[in-house]
Amino acid sequence: MTDTLDETFSAGTDLAPFGRVVSAPANGLTLADIAIENLLATTSASTVLVLRGYGMLGKPELEQYCRAGGDLLTWDFGAILDLNIRENPQNYLFDNGDVPFHWDGAFAKAVPRFFLFQCVDGGPPGAGGETVFCDTTQVYREAPEQLRELWQRTEITYRTDKLAHYGGVLTAALVSTHPISGEPVIRFAEPLDPARYRNPLFLTVEGITPEEAEVVLAELRTRLHDSRYCYTHAWQTGDIVVVDNHTVLHGRNSFTGPPQRHLQRIQIL
Ligand SMILES: [Fe+2]
């Protein structure tokens, strides 16, 4: 099937305001029927790629499939993270609240180029928990020149305790360059207020004055959440979603119904 896949992908449908959804052209296909190079190239071109109707892979098969596209980021639990809501979690990823914008692998040894989710259980419709993706290249492109100049001078130090699989201290430029496309991208993790989130994240803005820092943070709060730049994915069981991690920031809406959803996530360096 893989030789016809270019055709299949070109027959996919654009999502709004960005992204692409491709439905399996026949029954009985799985993710493994798509050549990994094709999958990743299509993801790079569309930023977020949603596959529907392709069978999901078991964990060992998923690792083997993704490893053909690059090294995998591994953690103390291995390469695949089970994202589900847990009893008395220490980290906000596993409770039923929202997950503010961030990029994956900020505290890891290397930032993955891509991450892939398999939706084992989408839960009941309308229960919230949608994943929100923000296309930061577009945010940057459409920001006024003066603001872009301010963003360019901004560095942020992030600090969080390692209560789940990540943590530590990290300093990152707010504007970075996409390693493949060369486009400016925004790297920003939203602060997590200890009054509201388990495992809070503290930010110190550097390189600019405190007054400028206030402007930077206020503009990010508004612009990153502008619906013109955000694709919101409501999960259905069986969805496979592949994401260009260098381009987007992502987060999760809180659950408003039973938080039954179960995703598996793997990250490709
Ligand atoms: Fe994430």
Tab-separated table of C-alpha atoms and ligand atoms in Angstrom:
chain	number	residue	atom	x	y	z
A	1	MET	CA	0.000	0.000	0.000
A	2	THR	CA	2.829	2.372	0.741
A	3	ASP	CA	3.458	3.223	-2.919
A	4	THR	CA	-0.027	4.714	-3.186
A	5	LEU	CA	0.255	6.689	-0.026
A	6	ASP	CA	1.342	9.970	-1.582
A	7	GLU	CA	-1.926	9.917	-3.443
A	8	THR	CA	-3.800	9.132	-0.246
A	9	PHE	CA	-2.175	12.007	1.577
A	10	SER	CA	-2.841	14.454	-1.219
A	11	ALA	CA	-6.479	13.399	-0.939
A	12	GLY	CA	-6.498	14.346	2.742
A	13	THR	CA	-8.444	17.290	4.069
A	14	ASP	CA	-7.088	20.472	5.540
A	15	LEU	CA	-7.970	21.222	9.134
A	16	ALA	CA	-8.556	24.767	10.350
A	17	PRO	CA	-6.573	26.909	10.789
A	18	PHE	CA	-3.797	24.385	10.008
A	19	GLY	CA	-3.178	20.642	9.986
A	20	ARG	CA	-4.319	17.794	7.808
A	21	VAL	CA	-6.560	14.781	8.324
A	22	VAL	CA	-6.116	11.636	6.253
A	23	SER	CA	-8.583	8.754	6.347
A	24	ALA	CA	-7.429	5.229	5.536
A	25	PRO	CA	-8.261	4.425	1.910
A	26	ALA	CA	-9.150	0.808	2.698
A	27	ASN	CA	-10.075	-1.397	5.617
A	28	GLY	CA	-7.433	-3.370	7.428
A	29	LEU	CA	-4.572	-0.881	7.099
A	30	THR	CA	-2.471	0.049	10.103
A	31	LEU	CA	0.026	2.789	10.840
A	32	ALA	CA	2.729	0.335	9.746
A	33	ASP	CA	1.393	0.503	6.181
A	34	ILE	CA	2.606	4.096	5.931
A	35	ALA	CA	6.315	4.539	5.228
A	36	ILE	CA	7.751	6.449	8.178
A	37	GLU	CA	9.590	8.908	5.883
A	38	ASN	CA	6.299	9.695	4.224
A	39	LEU	CA	4.553	10.134	7.544
A	40	LEU	CA	7.194	12.527	8.877
A	41	ALA	CA	7.491	14.506	5.627
A	42	THR	CA	3.732	14.965	5.543
A	43	THR	CA	3.770	16.032	9.183
A	44	SER	CA	6.495	18.586	8.460
A	45	ALA	CA	4.440	19.963	5.584
A	46	SER	CA	1.182	20.157	7.535
A	47	THR	CA	2.525	20.693	11.108
A	48	VAL	CA	-0.183	18.440	12.612
A	49	LEU	CA	-1.249	15.248	10.854
A	50	VAL	CA	-4.338	13.330	11.948
A	51	LEU	CA	-4.829	9.756	10.734
A	52	ARG	CA	-8.251	8.146	10.961
A	53	GLY	CA	-9.113	4.538	10.247
A	54	TYR	CA	-5.543	3.236	10.409
A	55	GLY	CA	-5.116	0.526	13.025
A	56	MET	CA	-2.957	1.424	16.000
A	57	LEU	CA	0.168	-0.559	16.821
A	58	GLY	CA	1.073	-2.462	19.964
A	59	LYS	CA	3.794	-0.827	22.035
A	60	PRO	CA	6.766	-2.889	20.747
A	61	GLU	CA	5.571	-2.476	17.146
A	62	LEU	CA	5.055	1.267	17.615
A	63	GLU	CA	8.593	1.659	18.958
A	64	GLN	CA	10.033	-0.341	16.097
A	65	TYR	CA	8.054	1.646	13.531
A	66	CYS	CA	9.074	5.047	14.944
A	67	ARG	CA	12.708	4.062	15.468
A	68	ALA	CA	13.017	3.780	11.686
A	69	GLY	CA	12.382	7.546	11.587
A	70	GLY	CA	15.002	8.529	14.157
A	71	ASP	CA	16.212	7.835	17.675
A	72	LEU	CA	13.491	7.771	20.288
A	73	LEU	CA	13.495	9.942	23.365
A	74	THR	CA	13.423	7.576	26.318
A	75	TRP	CA	12.451	8.242	29.921
A	76	ASP	CA	12.430	6.251	33.121
A	77	PHE	CA	9.226	4.557	31.888
A	78	GLY	CA	10.684	3.814	28.423
A	79	ALA	CA	9.765	5.449	25.105
A	80	ILE	CA	5.977	5.332	25.346
A	81	LEU	CA	4.081	7.410	27.892
A	82	ASP	CA	0.578	6.352	28.863
A	83	LEU	CA	-1.376	9.567	29.288
A	84	ASN	CA	-4.385	8.889	31.406
A	85	ILE	CA	-5.947	10.400	34.467
A	86	ARG	CA	-4.620	8.887	37.659
A	87	GLU	CA	-5.648	8.777	41.311
A	88	ASN	CA	-3.784	11.373	43.405
A	89	PRO	CA	-1.252	12.328	40.728
A	90	GLN	CA	1.858	14.340	41.634
A	91	ASN	CA	1.881	16.058	38.250
A	92	TYR	CA	-0.854	18.033	36.490
A	93	LEU	CA	-0.488	15.946	33.300
A	94	PHE	CA	-2.314	13.170	35.110
A	95	ASP	CA	-5.132	15.117	36.757
A	96	ASN	CA	-8.282	16.339	35.039
A	97	GLY	CA	-7.404	20.042	34.819
A	98	ASP	CA	-5.962	21.900	31.876
A	99	VAL	CA	-2.372	21.571	30.677
A	100	PRO	CA	-0.985	24.986	29.671
A	101	PHE	CA	1.086	25.473	26.505
A	102	HIS	CA	4.560	23.998	26.401
A	103	TRP	CA	6.848	22.158	24.031
A	104	ASP	CA	7.873	18.572	24.616
A	105	GLY	CA	11.354	17.656	25.763
A	106	ALA	CA	12.306	21.092	27.121
A	107	PHE	CA	13.950	19.448	30.130
A	108	ALA	CA	15.199	16.386	28.231
A	109	LYS	CA	18.641	15.776	26.749
A	110	ALA	CA	17.333	16.689	23.307
A	111	VAL	CA	14.105	18.149	21.957
A	112	PRO	CA	12.158	15.681	19.794
A	113	ARG	CA	11.399	16.726	16.215
A	114	PHE	CA	8.096	14.882	16.283
A	115	PHE	CA	5.737	13.275	18.711
A	116	LEU	CA	2.988	10.835	17.917
A	117	PHE	CA	-0.139	10.012	19.889
A	118	GLN	CA	-2.309	6.929	19.575
A	119	CYS	CA	-5.754	7.335	21.092
A	120	VAL	CA	-6.511	4.044	22.836
A	121	ASP	CA	-9.725	5.436	24.325
A	122	GLY	CA	-11.248	8.764	23.308
A	123	GLY	CA	-13.771	8.711	26.147
A	124	PRO	CA	-17.319	9.973	25.711
A	125	PRO	CA	-17.831	12.857	23.254
A	126	GLY	CA	-18.078	16.303	24.798
A	127	ALA	CA	-16.068	15.382	27.901
A	128	GLY	CA	-13.351	17.983	27.194
A	129	GLY	CA	-9.647	17.131	27.291
A	130	GLU	CA	-9.059	18.336	23.735
A	131	THR	CA	-5.422	18.909	22.776
A	132	VAL	CA	-4.727	22.427	21.507
A	133	PHE	CA	-1.877	23.109	19.091
A	134	CYS	CA	-0.596	26.637	18.411
A	135	ASP	CA	1.324	27.310	15.188
A	136	THR	CA	4.030	29.609	16.534
A	137	THR	CA	5.557	30.367	13.116
A	138	GLN	CA	2.290	32.064	12.220
A	139	VAL	CA	2.083	33.880	15.569
A	140	TYR	CA	5.585	35.212	15.018
A	141	ARG	CA	4.958	36.153	11.392
A	142	GLU	CA	1.875	38.181	12.231
A	143	ALA	CA	3.274	39.985	15.290
A	144	PRO	CA	4.240	43.660	14.879
A	145	GLU	CA	7.909	44.256	14.112
A	146	GLN	CA	8.527	46.053	17.404
A	147	LEU	CA	7.143	43.129	19.393
A	148	ARG	CA	9.154	40.611	17.399
A	149	GLU	CA	12.275	42.620	18.177
A	150	LEU	CA	11.412	42.519	21.889
A	151	TRP	CA	10.702	38.778	21.735
A	152	GLN	CA	14.076	38.266	20.011
A	153	ARG	CA	15.875	39.759	23.024
A	154	THR	CA	13.947	37.687	25.578
A	155	GLU	CA	15.352	34.711	27.433
A	156	ILE	CA	13.402	32.771	29.990
A	157	THR	CA	14.605	30.531	32.790
A	158	TYR	CA	12.149	27.789	33.763
A	159	ARG	CA	12.260	25.947	37.032
A	160	THR	CA	10.195	22.958	38.107
A	161	ASP	CA	10.675	20.070	40.522
A	162	LYS	CA	11.061	16.629	39.031
A	163	LEU	CA	7.935	14.971	40.385
A	164	ALA	CA	7.020	13.157	37.156
A	165	HIS	CA	9.452	12.144	34.414
A	166	TYR	CA	10.891	15.626	33.774
A	167	GLY	CA	12.113	18.620	35.733
A	168	GLY	CA	15.047	20.849	36.596
A	169	VAL	CA	16.205	24.277	35.470
A	170	LEU	CA	16.406	25.413	31.886
A	171	THR	CA	17.147	28.703	30.130
A	172	ALA	CA	15.843	29.147	26.591
A	173	ALA	CA	15.587	31.982	24.093
A	174	LEU	CA	11.953	32.880	23.469
A	175	VAL	CA	12.529	32.910	19.722
A	176	SER	CA	14.412	30.050	18.171
A	177	THR	CA	14.991	28.762	14.654
A	178	HIS	CA	13.239	25.674	13.370
A	179	PRO	CA	16.101	23.230	12.734
A	180	ILE	CA	14.580	21.948	9.502
A	181	SER	CA	12.610	24.820	7.949
A	182	GLY	CA	14.827	27.623	9.297
A	183	GLU	CA	11.727	29.621	10.269
A	184	PRO	CA	11.529	31.551	13.543
A	185	VAL	CA	9.532	29.675	16.167
A	186	ILE	CA	8.424	30.646	19.658
A	187	ARG	CA	9.565	28.418	22.512
A	188	PHE	CA	7.499	29.197	25.568
A	189	ALA	CA	6.085	27.235	28.459
A	190	GLU	CA	3.299	28.996	30.280
A	191	PRO	CA	3.845	29.554	33.996
A	192	LEU	CA	2.027	27.167	36.328
A	193	ASP	CA	0.728	28.871	39.434
A	194	PRO	CA	1.366	26.736	42.548
A	195	ALA	CA	-2.108	27.687	43.827
A	196	ARG	CA	-3.669	25.970	40.843
A	197	TYR	CA	-1.346	23.304	39.474
A	198	ARG	CA	0.405	20.323	40.911
A	199	ASN	CA	4.081	20.462	40.015
A	200	PRO	CA	4.206	24.258	39.355
A	201	LEU	CA	6.501	25.859	36.782
A	202	PHE	CA	8.241	29.121	37.654
A	203	LEU	CA	9.546	31.561	35.047
A	204	THR	CA	12.182	34.278	35.251
A	205	VAL	CA	12.333	36.583	32.270
A	206	GLU	CA	15.814	37.824	31.370
A	207	GLY	CA	17.492	40.048	28.794
A	208	ILE	CA	14.844	42.781	28.979
A	209	THR	CA	13.520	45.224	31.576
A	210	PRO	CA	10.757	44.192	34.027
A	211	GLU	CA	8.349	46.530	32.190
A	212	GLU	CA	9.224	44.914	28.867
A	213	ALA	CA	8.830	41.488	30.457
A	214	GLU	CA	5.261	42.362	31.404
A	215	VAL	CA	4.532	43.328	27.804
A	216	VAL	CA	6.136	40.125	26.510
A	217	LEU	CA	4.095	37.902	28.814
A	218	ALA	CA	0.832	39.763	28.188
A	219	GLU	CA	1.273	39.617	24.413
A	220	LEU	CA	2.085	35.899	24.555
A	221	ARG	CA	-0.997	35.234	26.686
A	222	THR	CA	-3.217	36.843	24.060
A	223	ARG	CA	-1.516	35.918	20.822
A	224	LEU	CA	-0.718	32.250	21.516
A	225	HIS	CA	-4.365	31.583	22.388
A	226	ASP	CA	-5.815	33.447	19.403
A	227	SER	CA	-8.062	30.988	17.568
A	228	ARG	CA	-6.513	32.096	14.242
A	229	TYR	CA	-3.357	30.218	15.275
A	230	CYS	CA	-4.780	27.254	17.200
A	231	TYR	CA	-6.043	23.865	16.051
A	232	THR	CA	-8.075	22.081	18.726
A	233	HIS	CA	-8.209	18.304	18.435
A	234	ALA	CA	-11.197	16.500	19.954
A	235	TRP	CA	-10.093	12.885	20.352
A	236	GLN	CA	-11.843	9.859	18.930
A	237	THR	CA	-10.774	6.339	19.801
A	238	GLY	CA	-8.310	5.153	17.155
A	239	ASP	CA	-6.984	8.602	16.192
A	240	ILE	CA	-3.291	8.762	15.438
A	241	VAL	CA	-1.873	12.282	15.557
A	242	VAL	CA	1.667	13.242	14.546
A	243	VAL	CA	3.046	16.655	15.442
A	244	ASP	CA	5.977	18.887	14.468
A	245	ASN	CA	7.167	19.679	17.992
A	246	HIS	CA	9.548	22.478	16.910
A	247	THR	CA	6.751	24.470	15.256
A	248	VAL	CA	3.909	24.167	17.713
A	249	LEU	CA	3.260	24.690	21.358
A	250	HIS	CA	0.585	22.403	22.733
A	251	GLY	CA	-1.617	22.029	25.758
A	252	ARG	CA	-4.834	20.382	26.884
A	253	ASN	CA	-8.242	21.712	27.787
A	254	SER	CA	-9.567	20.544	31.125
A	255	PHE	CA	-12.006	17.656	31.257
A	256	THR	CA	-15.619	18.644	31.722
A	257	GLY	CA	-16.958	15.076	31.780
A	258	PRO	CA	-15.577	11.662	32.750
A	259	PRO	CA	-11.781	11.804	32.197
A	260	GLN	CA	-11.676	8.352	30.681
A	261	ARG	CA	-9.385	9.276	27.787
A	262	HIS	CA	-6.213	7.271	27.263
A	263	LEU	CA	-3.444	8.338	24.883
A	264	GLN	CA	-0.061	6.784	24.216
A	265	ARG	CA	2.737	9.164	23.276
A	266	ILE	CA	6.098	8.501	21.638
A	267	GLN	CA	8.752	11.099	20.707
A	268	ILE	CA	11.166	10.956	17.762
A	269	LEU	CA	14.437	12.895	17.946
B	1	FE	FE	3.353	17.734	25.978
